[in-house]
Coordinates of C-alpha atoms in Angstrom, one line a residue:
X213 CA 101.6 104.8 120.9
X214 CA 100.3 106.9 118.3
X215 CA 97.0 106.8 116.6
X216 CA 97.2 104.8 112.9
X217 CA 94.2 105.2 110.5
X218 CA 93.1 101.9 109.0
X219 CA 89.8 102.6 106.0
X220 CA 89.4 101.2 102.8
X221 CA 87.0 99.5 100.2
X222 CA 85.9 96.6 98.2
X223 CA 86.6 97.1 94.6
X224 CA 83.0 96.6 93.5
X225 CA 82.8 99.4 91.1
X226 CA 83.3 103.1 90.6
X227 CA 83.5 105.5 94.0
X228 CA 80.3 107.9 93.8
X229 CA 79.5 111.2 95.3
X230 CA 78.2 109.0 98.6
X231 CA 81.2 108.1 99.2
X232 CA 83.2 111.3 98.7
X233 CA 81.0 113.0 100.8
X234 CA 80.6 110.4 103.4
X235 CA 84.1 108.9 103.6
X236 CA 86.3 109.8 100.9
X237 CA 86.9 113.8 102.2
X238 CA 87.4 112.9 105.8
X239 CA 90.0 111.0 104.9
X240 CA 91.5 113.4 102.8
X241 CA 91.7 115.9 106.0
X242 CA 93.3 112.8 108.3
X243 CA 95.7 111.9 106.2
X244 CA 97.5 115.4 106.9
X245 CA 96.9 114.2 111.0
X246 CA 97.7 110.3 111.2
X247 CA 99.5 107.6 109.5
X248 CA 97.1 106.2 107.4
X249 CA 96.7 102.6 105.5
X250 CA 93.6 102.5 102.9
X251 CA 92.4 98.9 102.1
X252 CA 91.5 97.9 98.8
X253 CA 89.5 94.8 100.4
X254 CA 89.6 92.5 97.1
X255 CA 89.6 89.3 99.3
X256 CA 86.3 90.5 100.6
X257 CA 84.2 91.2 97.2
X258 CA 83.8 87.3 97.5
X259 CA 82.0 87.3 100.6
X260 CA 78.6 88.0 99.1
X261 CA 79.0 86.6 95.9
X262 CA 80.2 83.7 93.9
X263 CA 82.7 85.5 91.5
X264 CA 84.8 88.8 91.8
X265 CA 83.8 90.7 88.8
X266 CA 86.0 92.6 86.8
X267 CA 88.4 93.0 89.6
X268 CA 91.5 94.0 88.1
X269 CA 89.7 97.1 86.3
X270 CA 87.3 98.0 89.5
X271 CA 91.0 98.2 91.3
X272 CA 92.0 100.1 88.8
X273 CA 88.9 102.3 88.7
X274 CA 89.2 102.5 92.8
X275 CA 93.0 103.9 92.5
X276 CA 92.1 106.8 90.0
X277 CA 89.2 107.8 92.5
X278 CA 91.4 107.5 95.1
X279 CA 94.2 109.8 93.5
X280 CA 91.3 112.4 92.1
X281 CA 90.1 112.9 95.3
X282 CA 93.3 114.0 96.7
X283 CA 94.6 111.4 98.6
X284 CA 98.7 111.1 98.1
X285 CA 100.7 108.0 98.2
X286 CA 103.1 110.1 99.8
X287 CA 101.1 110.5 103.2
X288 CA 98.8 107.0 102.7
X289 CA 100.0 103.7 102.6
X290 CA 97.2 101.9 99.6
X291 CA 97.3 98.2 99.8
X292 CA 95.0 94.8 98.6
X293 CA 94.5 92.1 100.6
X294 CA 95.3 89.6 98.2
X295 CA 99.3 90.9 97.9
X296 CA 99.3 90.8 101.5
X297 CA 99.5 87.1 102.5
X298 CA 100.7 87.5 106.2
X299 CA 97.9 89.6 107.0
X300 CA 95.4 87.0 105.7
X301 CA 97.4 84.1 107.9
X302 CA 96.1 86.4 111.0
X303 CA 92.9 85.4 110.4
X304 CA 93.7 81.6 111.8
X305 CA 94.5 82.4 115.5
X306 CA 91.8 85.1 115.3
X307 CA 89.4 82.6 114.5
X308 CA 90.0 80.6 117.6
X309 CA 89.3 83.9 120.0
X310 CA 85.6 84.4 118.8
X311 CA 83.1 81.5 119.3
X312 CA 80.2 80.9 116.9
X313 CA 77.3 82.0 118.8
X314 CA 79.3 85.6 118.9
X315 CA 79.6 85.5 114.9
X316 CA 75.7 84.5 114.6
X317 CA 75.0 87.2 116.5
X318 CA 76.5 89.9 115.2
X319 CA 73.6 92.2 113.1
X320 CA 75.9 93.7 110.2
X321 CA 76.6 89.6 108.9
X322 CA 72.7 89.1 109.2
X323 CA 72.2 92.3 107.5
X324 CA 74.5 91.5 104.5
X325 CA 73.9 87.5 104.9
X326 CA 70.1 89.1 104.0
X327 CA 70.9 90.8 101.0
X328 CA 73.3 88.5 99.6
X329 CA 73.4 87.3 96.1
X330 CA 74.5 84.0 96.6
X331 CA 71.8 81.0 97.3
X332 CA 73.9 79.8 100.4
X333 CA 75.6 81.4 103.2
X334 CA 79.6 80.8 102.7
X335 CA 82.3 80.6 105.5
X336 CA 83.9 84.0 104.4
X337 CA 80.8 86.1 104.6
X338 CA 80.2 84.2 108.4
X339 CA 83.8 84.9 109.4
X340 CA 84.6 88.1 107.5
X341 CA 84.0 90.4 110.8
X342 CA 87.3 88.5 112.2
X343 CA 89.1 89.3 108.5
X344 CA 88.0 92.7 109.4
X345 CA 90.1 92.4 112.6
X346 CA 93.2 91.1 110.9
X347 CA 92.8 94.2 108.4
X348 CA 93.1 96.6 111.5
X349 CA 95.3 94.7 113.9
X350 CA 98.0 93.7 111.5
X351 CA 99.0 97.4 111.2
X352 CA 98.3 98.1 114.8
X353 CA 95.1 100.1 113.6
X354 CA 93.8 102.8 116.8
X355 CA 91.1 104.6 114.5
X356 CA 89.2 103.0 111.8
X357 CA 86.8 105.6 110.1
X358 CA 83.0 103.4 109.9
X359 CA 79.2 104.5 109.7
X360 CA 76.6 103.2 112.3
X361 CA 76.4 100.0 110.5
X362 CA 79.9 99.2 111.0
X363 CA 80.4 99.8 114.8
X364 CA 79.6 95.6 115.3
X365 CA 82.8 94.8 113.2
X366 CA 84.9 97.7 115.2
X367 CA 83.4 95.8 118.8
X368 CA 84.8 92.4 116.9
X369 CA 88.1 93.8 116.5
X370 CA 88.2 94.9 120.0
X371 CA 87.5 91.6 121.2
X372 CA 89.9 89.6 119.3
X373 CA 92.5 91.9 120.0
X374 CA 91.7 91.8 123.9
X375 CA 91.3 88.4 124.0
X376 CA 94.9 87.8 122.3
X377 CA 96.0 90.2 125.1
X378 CA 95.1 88.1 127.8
X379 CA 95.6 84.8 126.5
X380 CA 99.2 85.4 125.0
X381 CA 100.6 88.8 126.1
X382 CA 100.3 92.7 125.3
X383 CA 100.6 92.8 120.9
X384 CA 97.7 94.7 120.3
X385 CA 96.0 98.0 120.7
X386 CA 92.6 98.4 120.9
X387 CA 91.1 100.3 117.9
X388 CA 88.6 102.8 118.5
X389 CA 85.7 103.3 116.0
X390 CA 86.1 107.3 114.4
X391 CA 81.9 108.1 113.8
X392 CA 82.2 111.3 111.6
X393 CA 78.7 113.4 111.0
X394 CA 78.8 112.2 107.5
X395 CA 75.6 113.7 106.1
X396 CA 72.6 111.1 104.7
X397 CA 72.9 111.2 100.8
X398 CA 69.9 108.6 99.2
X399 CA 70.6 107.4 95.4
X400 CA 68.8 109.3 92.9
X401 CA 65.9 107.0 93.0
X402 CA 65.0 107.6 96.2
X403 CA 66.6 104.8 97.4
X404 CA 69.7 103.8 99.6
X405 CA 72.4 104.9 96.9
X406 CA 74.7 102.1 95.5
X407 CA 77.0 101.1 93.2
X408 CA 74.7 98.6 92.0
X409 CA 71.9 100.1 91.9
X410 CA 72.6 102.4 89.1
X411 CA 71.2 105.6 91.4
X412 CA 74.8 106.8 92.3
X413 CA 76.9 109.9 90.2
X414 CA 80.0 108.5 89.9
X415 CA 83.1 110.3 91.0
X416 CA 84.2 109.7 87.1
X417 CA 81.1 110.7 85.7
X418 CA 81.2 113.1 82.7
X419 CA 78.9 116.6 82.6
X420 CA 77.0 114.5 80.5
X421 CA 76.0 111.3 82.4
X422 CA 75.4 113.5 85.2
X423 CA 73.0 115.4 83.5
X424 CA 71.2 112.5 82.5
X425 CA 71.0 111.0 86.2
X426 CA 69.6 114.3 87.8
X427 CA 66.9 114.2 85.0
X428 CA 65.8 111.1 85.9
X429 CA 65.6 112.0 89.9
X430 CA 62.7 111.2 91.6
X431 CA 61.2 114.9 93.0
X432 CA 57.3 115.8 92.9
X433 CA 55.1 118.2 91.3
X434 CA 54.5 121.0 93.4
X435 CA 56.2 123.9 91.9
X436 CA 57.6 125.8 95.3
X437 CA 60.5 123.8 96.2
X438 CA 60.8 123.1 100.1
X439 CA 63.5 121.3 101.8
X440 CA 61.0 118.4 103.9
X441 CA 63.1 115.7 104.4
X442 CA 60.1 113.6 105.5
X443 CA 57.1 114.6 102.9
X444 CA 58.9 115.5 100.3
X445 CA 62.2 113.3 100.0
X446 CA 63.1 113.2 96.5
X447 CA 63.7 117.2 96.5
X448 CA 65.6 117.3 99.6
X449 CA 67.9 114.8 98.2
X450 CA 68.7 116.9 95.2
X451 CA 69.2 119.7 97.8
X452 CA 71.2 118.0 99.8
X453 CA 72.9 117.3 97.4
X454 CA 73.6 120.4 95.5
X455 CA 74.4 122.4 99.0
X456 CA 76.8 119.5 99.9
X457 CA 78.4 120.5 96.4
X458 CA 78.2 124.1 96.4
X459 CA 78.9 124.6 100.3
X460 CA 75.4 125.7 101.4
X461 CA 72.3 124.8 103.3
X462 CA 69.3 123.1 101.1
X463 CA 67.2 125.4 103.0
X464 CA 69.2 128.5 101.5
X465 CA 69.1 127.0 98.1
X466 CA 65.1 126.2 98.6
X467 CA 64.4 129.1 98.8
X468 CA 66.7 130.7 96.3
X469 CA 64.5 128.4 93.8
X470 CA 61.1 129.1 95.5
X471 CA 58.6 128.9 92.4
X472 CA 61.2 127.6 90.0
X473 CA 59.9 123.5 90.5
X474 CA 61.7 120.7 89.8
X475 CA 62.9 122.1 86.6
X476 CA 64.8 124.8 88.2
X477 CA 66.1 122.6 91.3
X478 CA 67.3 120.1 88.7
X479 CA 69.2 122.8 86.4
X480 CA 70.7 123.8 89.8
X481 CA 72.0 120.5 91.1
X482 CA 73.1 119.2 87.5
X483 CA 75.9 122.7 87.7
X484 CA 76.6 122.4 91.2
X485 CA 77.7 118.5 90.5
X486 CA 79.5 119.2 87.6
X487 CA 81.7 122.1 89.0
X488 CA 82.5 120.0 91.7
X489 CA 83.8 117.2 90.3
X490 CA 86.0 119.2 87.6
X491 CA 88.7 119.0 89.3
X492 CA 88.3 115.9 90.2
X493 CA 87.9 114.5 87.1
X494 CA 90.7 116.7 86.1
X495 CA 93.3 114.9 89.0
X496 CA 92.2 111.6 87.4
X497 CA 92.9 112.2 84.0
X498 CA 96.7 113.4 85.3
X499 CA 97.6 109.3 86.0
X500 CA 97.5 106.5 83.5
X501 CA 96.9 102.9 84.9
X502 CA 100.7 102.3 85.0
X503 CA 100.9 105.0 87.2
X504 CA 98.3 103.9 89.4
X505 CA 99.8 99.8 89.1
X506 CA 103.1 101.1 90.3
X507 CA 102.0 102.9 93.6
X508 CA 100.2 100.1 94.5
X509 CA 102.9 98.0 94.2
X510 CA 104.8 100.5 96.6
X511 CA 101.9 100.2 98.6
X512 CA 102.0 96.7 98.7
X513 CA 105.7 96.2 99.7
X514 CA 105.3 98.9 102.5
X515 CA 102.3 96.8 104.0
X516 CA 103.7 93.7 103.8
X517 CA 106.6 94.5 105.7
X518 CA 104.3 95.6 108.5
X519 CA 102.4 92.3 107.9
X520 CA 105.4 90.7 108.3
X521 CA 106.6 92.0 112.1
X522 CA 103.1 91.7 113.0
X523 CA 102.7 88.0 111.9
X524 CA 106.1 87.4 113.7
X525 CA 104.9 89.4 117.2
X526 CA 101.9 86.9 116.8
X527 CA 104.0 83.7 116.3
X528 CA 106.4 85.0 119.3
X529 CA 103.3 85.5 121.6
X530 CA 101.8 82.4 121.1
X531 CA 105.4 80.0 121.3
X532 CA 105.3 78.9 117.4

């Protein structure tokens, strides 16, 4: 069999430099290797709070970044989970391979369950692991692309699909989790960076609004600028982040500065950011939202036809 690429996102907001530099571009480079199917997990935005948001626009949003980037409809199949109804109906017999004491335990629900918005625990955000398994298994996912934190959902998905196996008969592969060296990028603050934390640069930021973040960057006040990842974190980050941009080591750029103090390192990151993401803010402006609308109805009606012979394999298997 060959290898299919299942990633993908919840359209919580806009795509920032975090993510192009720890997901975004490795998929860019696989999608010229693999099949690929890239998730827009709508379904799962409601699993840690009580409404959606603007959804429509943050899919919206999520398409354009997706397109600026560089990935091409023509090589990725780009799909939501709420268009794609026989890939949710996997969920039911999936359910019944993984006990409760297994979902309990797994560390990535408490994790989430811990930061959670919403006052109670719901059913989705308990079970959402096993959607996670439906999301790779109905396309016959081998490689799904995840950070550290995600490995518990990949060992899910490994388990329902073995368990199907040997309960009903050979249907599904069992995906392999792709760890990449995806380099540690903190929010501006200092902190983990997030959407919703306002200490992201957006991948449709303007020269502008990035200026204005990197001002506002936490550093320190000794004037000869180091890269110390552990005493002096808030200038690393803004090296870090600048090499990451401009294609060299902070320590290289470190000492390029030397006296130059936060002032300098600052100057430096704002116009390594900037020229980075010209042309990506320059692909993004290329597509209006009808553009964007219309390939993700292609996408849709491309996934759900794989939905659809999965679901049926399932049904088959199981004597329904």
């Amino acid at each position: 069999m060959n290898d299919i690429v299942l990633t993908g996102d919840r359209p919580t907001g806009p795509l920032h430099l975090g993510h192009y530099f720890g997901s975004l571009a490795n998929r860019v480079r696989l999608q010229d290797a693999y099949p690929m199917y890239v998730l827009i997990a709508d379904y799962q935005v409601i699993t840690d709070r009580d409404l959606p948001g603007e959804i429509q626009r943050n899919i919206t949003d999520l398409l354009l970044d997706y397109l600026a980037v560089g990935l091409d409809p023509a090589k990725v199949t780009i799909f939501q989970h709420s268009a794609i109804p026989e890939l949710n109906q996997l969920l039911l017999p999936f359910l019944s391979l993984v006990s409760v004491a297994e979902l309990r335990r797994n560390p990535t629900v408490k994790d989430e369950i811990a930061h959670s918005s919403q006052q109670a625990v719901s059913g989705l955000m308990f079970t959402y692991p096993v959607h996670q398994a439906a999301d790779i298994l109905f396309c016959k996912g081998t490689l799904v692309p995840v950070g550290k934190d995600q490995l518990p959902h990949v060992e899910v998905t490994r388990l329902v699909a073995r368990r199907f196996n040997e309960r009903y008969g050979e249907v599904f592969p069992l995906p392999e989790a792709m760890m990449g060296e995806r380099p540690l990028l903190r929010g501006l603050d200092g902190g983990k960076m997030s959407k919703s934390r306002g200490n992201a640069i957006a991948l449709s930021a303007t020269d502008d609004e990035t200026a204005a973040l990197i001002r506002k960057a936490r550093t320190d006040s000794d004037r000869l600028i180091t890269f110390d990842e552990t005493r002096r974190p808030g200038v690393a980050n803004l090296l870090t982040l600048a090499g990451l941009c401009l294609g060299r080591s902070p320590e290289d750029l470190a000492e390029e500065i030397g006296y130059g103090g936060a002032a300098a390192l600052k100057g430096l990151a704002t116009e390594a950011v900037n020229e980075f993401l010209r042309p990506i803010r320059k692909r993004r402006a290329e597509h209006t939202e009808a553009d964007v609308r219309q390939l993700l109805s292609e996408g849709n009606e491309r996934a759900r036809e794989q939905a659809i012979i999965t679901l049926d394999e399932v049904r088959a298997a199981m004597g329904f």
